[in-house]
Coordinates of C-alpha atoms in Angstrom, one line a residue:
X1 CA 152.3 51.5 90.6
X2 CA 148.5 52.3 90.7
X3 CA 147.9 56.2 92.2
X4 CA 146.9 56.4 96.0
X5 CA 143.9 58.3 96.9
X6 CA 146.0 58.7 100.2
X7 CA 148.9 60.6 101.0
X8 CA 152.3 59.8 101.9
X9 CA 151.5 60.1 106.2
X10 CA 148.5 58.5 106.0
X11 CA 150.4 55.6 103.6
X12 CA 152.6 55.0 105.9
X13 CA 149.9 54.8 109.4
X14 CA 148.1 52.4 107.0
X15 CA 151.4 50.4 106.6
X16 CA 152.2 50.6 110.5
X17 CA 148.3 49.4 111.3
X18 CA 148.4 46.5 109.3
X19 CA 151.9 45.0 110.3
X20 CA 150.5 45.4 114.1
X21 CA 147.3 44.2 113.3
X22 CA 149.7 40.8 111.8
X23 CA 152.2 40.7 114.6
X24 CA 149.0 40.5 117.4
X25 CA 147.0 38.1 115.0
X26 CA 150.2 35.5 115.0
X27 CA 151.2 36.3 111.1
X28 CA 154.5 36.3 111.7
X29 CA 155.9 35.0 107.9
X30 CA 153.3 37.9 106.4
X31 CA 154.7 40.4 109.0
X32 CA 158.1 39.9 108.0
X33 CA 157.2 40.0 104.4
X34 CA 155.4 43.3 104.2
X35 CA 157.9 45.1 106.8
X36 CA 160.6 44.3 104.6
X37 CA 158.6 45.3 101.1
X38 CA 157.2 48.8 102.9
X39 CA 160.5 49.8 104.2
X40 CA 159.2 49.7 107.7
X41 CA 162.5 47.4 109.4
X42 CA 162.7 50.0 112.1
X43 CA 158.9 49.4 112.9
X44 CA 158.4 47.4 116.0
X45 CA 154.7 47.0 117.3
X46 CA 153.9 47.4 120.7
X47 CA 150.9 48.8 122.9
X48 CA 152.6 52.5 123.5
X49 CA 152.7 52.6 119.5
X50 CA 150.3 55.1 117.7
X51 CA 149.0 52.4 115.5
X52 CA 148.4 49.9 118.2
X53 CA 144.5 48.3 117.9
X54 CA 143.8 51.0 114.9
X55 CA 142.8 48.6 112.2
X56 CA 140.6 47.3 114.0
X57 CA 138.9 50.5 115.8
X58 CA 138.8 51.9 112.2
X59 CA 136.9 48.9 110.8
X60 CA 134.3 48.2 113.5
X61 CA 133.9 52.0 113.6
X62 CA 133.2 51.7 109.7
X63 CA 130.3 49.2 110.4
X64 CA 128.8 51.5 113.0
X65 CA 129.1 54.4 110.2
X66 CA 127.2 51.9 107.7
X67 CA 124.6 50.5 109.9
X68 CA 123.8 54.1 111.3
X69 CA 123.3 54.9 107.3
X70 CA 121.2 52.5 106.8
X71 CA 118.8 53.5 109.8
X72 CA 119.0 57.2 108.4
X73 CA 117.7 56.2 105.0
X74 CA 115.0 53.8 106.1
X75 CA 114.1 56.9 108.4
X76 CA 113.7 59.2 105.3
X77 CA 112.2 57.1 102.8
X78 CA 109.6 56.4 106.1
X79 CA 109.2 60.4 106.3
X80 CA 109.0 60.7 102.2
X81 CA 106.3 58.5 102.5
X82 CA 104.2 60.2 105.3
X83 CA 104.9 63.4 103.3
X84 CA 103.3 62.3 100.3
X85 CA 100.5 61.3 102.3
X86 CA 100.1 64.2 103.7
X87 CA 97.3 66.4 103.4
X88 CA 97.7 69.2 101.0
X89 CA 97.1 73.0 102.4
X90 CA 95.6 75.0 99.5
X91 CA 97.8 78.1 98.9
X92 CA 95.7 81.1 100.2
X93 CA 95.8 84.0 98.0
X94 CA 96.9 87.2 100.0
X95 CA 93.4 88.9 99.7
X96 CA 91.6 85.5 101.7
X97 CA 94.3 86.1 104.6
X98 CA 93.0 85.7 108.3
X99 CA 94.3 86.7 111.4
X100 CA 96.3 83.7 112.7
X101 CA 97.8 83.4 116.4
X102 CA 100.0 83.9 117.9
X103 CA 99.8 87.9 118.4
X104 CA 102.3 89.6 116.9
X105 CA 101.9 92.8 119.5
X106 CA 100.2 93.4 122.5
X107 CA 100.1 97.1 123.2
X108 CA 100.1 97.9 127.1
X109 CA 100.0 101.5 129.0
X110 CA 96.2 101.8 129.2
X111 CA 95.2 101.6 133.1
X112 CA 91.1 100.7 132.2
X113 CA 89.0 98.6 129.6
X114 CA 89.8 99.3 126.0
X115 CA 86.5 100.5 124.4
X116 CA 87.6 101.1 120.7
X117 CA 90.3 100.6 118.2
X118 CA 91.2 102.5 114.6
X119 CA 93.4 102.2 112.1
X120 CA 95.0 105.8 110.7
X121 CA 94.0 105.1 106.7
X122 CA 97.5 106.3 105.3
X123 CA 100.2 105.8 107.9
X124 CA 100.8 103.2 110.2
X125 CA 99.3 104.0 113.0
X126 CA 97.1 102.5 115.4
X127 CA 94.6 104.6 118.0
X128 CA 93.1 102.9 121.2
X129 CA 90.2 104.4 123.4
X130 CA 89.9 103.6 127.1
X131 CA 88.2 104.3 129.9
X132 CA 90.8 105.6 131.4
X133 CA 89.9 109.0 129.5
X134 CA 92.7 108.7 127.3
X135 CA 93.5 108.1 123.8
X136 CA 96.9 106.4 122.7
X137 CA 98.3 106.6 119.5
X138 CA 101.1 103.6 118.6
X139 CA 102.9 101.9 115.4
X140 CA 101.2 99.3 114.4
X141 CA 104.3 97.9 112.7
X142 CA 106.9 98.0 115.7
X143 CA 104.3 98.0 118.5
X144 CA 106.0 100.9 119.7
X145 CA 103.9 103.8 121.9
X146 CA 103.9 107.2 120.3
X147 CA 102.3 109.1 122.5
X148 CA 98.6 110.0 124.9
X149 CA 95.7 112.4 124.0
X150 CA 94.1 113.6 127.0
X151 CA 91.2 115.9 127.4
X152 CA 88.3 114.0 128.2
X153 CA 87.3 113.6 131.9
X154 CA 85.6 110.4 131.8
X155 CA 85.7 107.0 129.8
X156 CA 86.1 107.4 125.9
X157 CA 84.0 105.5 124.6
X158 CA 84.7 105.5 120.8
X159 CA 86.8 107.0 118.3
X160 CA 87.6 107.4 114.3
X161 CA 90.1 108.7 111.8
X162 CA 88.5 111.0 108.7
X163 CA 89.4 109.2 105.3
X164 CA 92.3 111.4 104.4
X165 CA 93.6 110.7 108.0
X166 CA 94.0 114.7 108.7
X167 CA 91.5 114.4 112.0
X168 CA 90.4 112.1 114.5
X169 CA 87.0 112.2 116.4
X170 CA 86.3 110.5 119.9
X171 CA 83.5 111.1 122.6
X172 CA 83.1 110.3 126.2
X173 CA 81.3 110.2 128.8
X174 CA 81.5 113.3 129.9
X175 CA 78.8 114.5 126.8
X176 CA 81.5 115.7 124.8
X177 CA 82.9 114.3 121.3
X178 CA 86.5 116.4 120.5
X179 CA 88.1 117.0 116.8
X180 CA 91.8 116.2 117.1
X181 CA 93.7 117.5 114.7
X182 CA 96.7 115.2 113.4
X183 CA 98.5 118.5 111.3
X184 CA 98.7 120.1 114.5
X185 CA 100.4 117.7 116.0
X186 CA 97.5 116.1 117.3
X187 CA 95.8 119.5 119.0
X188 CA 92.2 119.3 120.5
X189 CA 91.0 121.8 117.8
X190 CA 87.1 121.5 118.9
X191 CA 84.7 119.9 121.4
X192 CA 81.2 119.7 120.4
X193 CA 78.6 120.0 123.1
X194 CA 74.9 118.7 123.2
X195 CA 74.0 115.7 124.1
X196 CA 72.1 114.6 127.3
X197 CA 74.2 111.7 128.4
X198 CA 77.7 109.7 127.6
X199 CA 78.4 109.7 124.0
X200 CA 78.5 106.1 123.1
X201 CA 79.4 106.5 119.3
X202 CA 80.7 108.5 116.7
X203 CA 82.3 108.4 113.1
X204 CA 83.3 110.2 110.2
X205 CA 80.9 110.3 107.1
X206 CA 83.1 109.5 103.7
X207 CA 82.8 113.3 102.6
X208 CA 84.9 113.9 105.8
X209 CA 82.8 117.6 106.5
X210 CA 80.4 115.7 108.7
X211 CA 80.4 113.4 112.1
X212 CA 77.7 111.7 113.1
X213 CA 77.5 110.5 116.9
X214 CA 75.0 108.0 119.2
X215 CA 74.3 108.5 122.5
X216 CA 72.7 106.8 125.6
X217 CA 69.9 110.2 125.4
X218 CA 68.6 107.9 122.5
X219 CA 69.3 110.4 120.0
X220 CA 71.8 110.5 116.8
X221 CA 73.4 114.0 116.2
X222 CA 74.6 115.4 113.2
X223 CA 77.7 117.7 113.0
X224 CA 79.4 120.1 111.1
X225 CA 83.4 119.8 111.1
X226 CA 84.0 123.3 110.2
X227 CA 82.1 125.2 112.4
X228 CA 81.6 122.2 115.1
X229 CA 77.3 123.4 114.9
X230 CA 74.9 120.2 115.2
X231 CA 73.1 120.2 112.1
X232 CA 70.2 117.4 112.7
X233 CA 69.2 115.3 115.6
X234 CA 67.4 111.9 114.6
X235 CA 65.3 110.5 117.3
X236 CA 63.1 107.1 117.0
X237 CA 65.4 104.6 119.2
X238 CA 63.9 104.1 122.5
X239 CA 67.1 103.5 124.5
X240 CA 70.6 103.5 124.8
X241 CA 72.0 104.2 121.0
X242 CA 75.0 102.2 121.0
X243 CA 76.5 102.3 117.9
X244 CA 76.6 103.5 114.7
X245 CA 78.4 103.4 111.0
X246 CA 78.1 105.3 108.2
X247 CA 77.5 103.7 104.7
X248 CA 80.5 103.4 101.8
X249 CA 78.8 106.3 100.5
X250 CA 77.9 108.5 103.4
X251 CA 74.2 108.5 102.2
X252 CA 72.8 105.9 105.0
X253 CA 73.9 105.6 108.9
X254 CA 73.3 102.0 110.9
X255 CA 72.7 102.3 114.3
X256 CA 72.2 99.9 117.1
X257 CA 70.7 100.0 120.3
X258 CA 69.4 98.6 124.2
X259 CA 65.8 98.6 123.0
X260 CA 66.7 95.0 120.7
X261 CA 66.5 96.8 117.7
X262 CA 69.3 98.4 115.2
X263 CA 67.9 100.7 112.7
X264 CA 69.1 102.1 108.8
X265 CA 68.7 106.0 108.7
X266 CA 69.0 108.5 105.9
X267 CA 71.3 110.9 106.2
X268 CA 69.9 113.8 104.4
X269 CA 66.0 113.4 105.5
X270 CA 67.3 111.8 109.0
X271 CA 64.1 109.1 108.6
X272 CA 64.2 106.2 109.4
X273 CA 64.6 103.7 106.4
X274 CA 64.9 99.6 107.7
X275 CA 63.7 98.7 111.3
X276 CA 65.7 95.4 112.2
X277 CA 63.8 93.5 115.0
X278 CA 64.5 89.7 115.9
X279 CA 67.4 90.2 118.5
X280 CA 66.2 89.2 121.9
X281 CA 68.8 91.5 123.7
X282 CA 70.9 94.7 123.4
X283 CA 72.4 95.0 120.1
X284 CA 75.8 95.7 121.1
X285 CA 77.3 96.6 116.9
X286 CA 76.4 96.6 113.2
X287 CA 77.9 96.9 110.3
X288 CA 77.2 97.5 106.7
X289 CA 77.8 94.5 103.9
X290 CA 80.5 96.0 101.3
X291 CA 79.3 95.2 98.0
X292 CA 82.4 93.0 97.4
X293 CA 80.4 90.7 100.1
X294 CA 77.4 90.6 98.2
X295 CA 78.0 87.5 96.3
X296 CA 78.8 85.5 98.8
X297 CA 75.7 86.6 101.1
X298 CA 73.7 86.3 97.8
X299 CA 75.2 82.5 97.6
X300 CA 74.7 81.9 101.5
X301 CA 70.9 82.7 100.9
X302 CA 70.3 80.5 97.5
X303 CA 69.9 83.5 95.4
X304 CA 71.8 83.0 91.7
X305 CA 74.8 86.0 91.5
X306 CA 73.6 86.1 87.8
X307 CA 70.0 87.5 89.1
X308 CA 70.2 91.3 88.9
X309 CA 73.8 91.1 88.2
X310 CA 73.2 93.6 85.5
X311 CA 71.6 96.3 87.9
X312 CA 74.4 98.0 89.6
X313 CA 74.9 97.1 93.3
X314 CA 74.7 99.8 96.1
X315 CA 75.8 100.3 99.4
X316 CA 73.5 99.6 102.6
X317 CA 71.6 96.6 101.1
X318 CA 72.9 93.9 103.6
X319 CA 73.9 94.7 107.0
X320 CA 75.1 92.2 110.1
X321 CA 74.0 93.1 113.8
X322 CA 75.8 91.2 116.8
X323 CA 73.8 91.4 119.9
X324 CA 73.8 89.9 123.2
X325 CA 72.0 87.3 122.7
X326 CA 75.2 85.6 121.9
X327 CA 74.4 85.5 117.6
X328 CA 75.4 87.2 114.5
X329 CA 72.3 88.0 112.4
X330 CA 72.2 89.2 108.7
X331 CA 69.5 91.3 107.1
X332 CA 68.8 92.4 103.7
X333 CA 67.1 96.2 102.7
X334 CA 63.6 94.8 103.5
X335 CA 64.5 94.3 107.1
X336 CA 64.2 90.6 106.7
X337 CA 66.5 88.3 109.1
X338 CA 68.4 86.3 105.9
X339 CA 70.6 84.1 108.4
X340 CA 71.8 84.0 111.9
X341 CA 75.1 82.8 112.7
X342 CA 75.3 80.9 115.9
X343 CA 79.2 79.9 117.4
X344 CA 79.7 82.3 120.3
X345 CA 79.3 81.8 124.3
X346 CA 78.4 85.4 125.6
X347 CA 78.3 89.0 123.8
X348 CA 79.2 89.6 120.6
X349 CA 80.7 93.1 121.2
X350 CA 82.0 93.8 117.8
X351 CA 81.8 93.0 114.2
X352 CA 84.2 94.0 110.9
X353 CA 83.9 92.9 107.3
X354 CA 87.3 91.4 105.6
X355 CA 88.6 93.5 103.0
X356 CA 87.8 90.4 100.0
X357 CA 84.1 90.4 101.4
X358 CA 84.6 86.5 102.0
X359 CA 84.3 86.8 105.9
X360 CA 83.0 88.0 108.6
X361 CA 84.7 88.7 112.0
X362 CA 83.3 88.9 115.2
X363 CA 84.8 89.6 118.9
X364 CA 82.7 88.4 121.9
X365 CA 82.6 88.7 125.5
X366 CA 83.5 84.9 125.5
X367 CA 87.5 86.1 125.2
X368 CA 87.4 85.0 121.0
X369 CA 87.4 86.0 117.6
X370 CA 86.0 84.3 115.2
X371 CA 86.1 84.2 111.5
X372 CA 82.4 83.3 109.4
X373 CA 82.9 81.8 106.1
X374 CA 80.1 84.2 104.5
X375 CA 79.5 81.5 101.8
X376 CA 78.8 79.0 103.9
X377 CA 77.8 80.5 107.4
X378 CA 80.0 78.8 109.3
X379 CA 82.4 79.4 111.7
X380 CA 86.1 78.4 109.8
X381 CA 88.5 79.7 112.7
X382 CA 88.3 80.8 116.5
X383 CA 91.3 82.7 118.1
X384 CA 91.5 82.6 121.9
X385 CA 92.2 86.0 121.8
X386 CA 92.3 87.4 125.3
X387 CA 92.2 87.0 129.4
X388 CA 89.2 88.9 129.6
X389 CA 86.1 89.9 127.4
X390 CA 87.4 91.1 123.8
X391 CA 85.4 94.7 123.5
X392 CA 86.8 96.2 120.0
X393 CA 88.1 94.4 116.5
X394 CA 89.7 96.3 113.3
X395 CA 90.6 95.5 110.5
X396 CA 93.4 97.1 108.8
X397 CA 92.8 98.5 104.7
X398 CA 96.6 99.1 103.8
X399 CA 98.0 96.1 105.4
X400 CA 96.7 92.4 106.4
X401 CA 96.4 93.7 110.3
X402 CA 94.1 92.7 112.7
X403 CA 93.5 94.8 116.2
X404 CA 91.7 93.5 119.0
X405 CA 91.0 95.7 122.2
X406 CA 89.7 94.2 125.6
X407 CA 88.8 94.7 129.6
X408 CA 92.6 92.8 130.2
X409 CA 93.5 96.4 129.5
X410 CA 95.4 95.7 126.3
X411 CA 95.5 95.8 122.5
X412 CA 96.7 93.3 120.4
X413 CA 97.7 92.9 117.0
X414 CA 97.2 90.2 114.8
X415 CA 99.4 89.2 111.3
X416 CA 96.5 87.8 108.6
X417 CA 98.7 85.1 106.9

């Protein structure tokens, strides 16, 4: 006798299915026949029976199963197909990540407009300025708060770690910019005194021993960390001096301002170098070029990387200015205008290099951020980024993070991916 794949039980329900599927057919001879070879005398069909109808529910069941296979496997060839068809996404390397919604915080607790945002260089931490006059310090990792500076008594207006992360700087409108310092677990350790009107602007130079600040008295101060003494005060914008940054190397400042025009100053003499005129509003930010973004702003232009790719490159030769006149321009060290890009509906309120030097990011009043393809000087990705005008935008050196601060009160973080 040939082995049985089933089991004794299920033998013998077979057995029972097939003599009641032959008594209700009519097969009376073949009934007989197998109830007498199976040892099943004893077995008398009838509706109350287990086996009653099985065979039959088991075999049109068994159809079902196979046509319902066949559908399946029509459906995945179909989708194998598409697939295949489908159009390839390149595998970004991690250094061209972008910031990519949706959010992956929103930080909340401010009461007023968020004017700036910083990254701490070493830890993760993240520090927002309001105009609420405070200062919060969060985790940019978990989102959670950690705590609230408070000391100014009006709207801060901007704020900045040192490179080693030991201090931070902010200034308000009340004329004052304050030293916090982090060691001391985050103590006011000096307020510097001496400009006219709100402080708009202020930063660390690289060196860490000095802080340079902008003000709407139309002046740029600068200060001494130690001893907290103004050392030089550069005058030659005729309004409002927005903004400012210092350059990799702490030898130039760029500075922006209400009178159209942002300006390239040296830090040691305090003259002015580059006069950039061609905006047809307030310039609201600037920003200096890293070299890493040289090529591509050299490519962007028509100018062949392999010219002067001997000579070594220095910091402060291109610089981007976003103004509200709604563009993005670019300028090289003669003051020349080398392109403008065009994309955004209202302000452009802030502007950040990405770390590879491929892109540029802007935040506008329009309630975006949008990525520039350097190369190309075009606009590759817009994020609808908040409910009301986007104000700040940072972008993270240790990790791929993006922070974004607006007037909806809030700061957001954004995963590059």
């Amino acid at each position: 006798m040939s082995t049985s794949v089933l089991t004794e039980r299920q033998r013998e329900e077979l057995h029972k299915a097939i003599l009641d599927y032959l008594n209700a057919s009519g097969f009376a001879e073949s009934f007989q026949s197998l109830r007498n070879e199976t040892k099943n005398q004893g077995f008398t069909p009838g509706p109350r029976e287990k086996s009653a109808g099985l065979l039959e529910k088991k075999w049109s069941s068994v159809i079902r199963q196979q046509k319902k296979i066949m559908e399946l496997e029509n459906k995945v060839s179909a989708l194998q197909e598409e697939l295949s068809n489908a159009p390839v996404r390149k595998v970004t390397s991690s250094v061209d990540w972008i910031p990519r919604p949706p959010e992956r915080w929103t930080l909340t607790g401010h009461r007023s407009p968020i004017t700036r945002v910083a990254f701490h260089p070493v830890f993760t931490l993240i520090a927002s300025a309001s105009e609420d006059t405070t200062i919060r310090i969060s985790d940019y990792e978990t989102g959670e708060y950690e705590r609230t500076l408070k000391g100014h008594t009006k709207a801060v207006q901007d704020l900045a770690f040192d490179t080693k992360g030991n201090f931070l700087v902010s200034c308000s409108n009340d004329l004052s910019i304050k030293i916090w310092d982090l060691q001391q677990d985050y103590k006011c350790v000096k307020t510097l005194f001496g400009h006219d009107h709100s402080v708009s602007s202020v930063a660390f130079l690289p060196s860490g021993d000095m802080i340079a600040s902008a003000s709407r008295d139309k002046t740029i101060k600068l200060w001494e960390v130690s001893t907290g003494y103004c050392t030089k005060t550069i005058m030659g914008h005729l309004e409002w001096v927005r903004f400012i940054q210092p350059s990799q190397d702490g030898r130039f400042l760029v500075s922006c301002s209400s009178d159209q025009t942002a300006r390239v100053w040296d830090v040691s003499s305090g003259e002015c170098k580059i006069e950039f005129r061609g905006h047809d509003n307030v310039v609201e930010c600037a920003a200096f070029a890293p070299i890493v973004s040289y090529p591509y702003i050299k490519e962007l232009i028509g100018i062949d990387p392999k010219v002067g790719a001997k000579e070594q490159p220095t910091p402060g030769q291109y610089t981007a200015t976003g103004s509200r006149d709604k563009v993005i321009k670019l300028w090289d060290s003669t003051g020349q205008c080398i392109h403008t890009l065009i994309g955004h509906d209202n302000w452009v309120r802030g502007l950040v290099f990405h770390p590879s030097g491929k892109f540029i990011l802007s935040a506008s009043d329009d309630k975006t951020i949008k990525i520039w393809d350097l190369k190309s000087g075009r606009c590759m990705k817009t994020l609808e980024a908040h409910q009301h005008f986007v104000t700040c935008i940072a972008f993270n050196n240790i990790s791929p993070v993006v922070a974004t601060g607006s007037v909806d009160q809030t700061v957001k973080l954004w995963q590059c991916r």
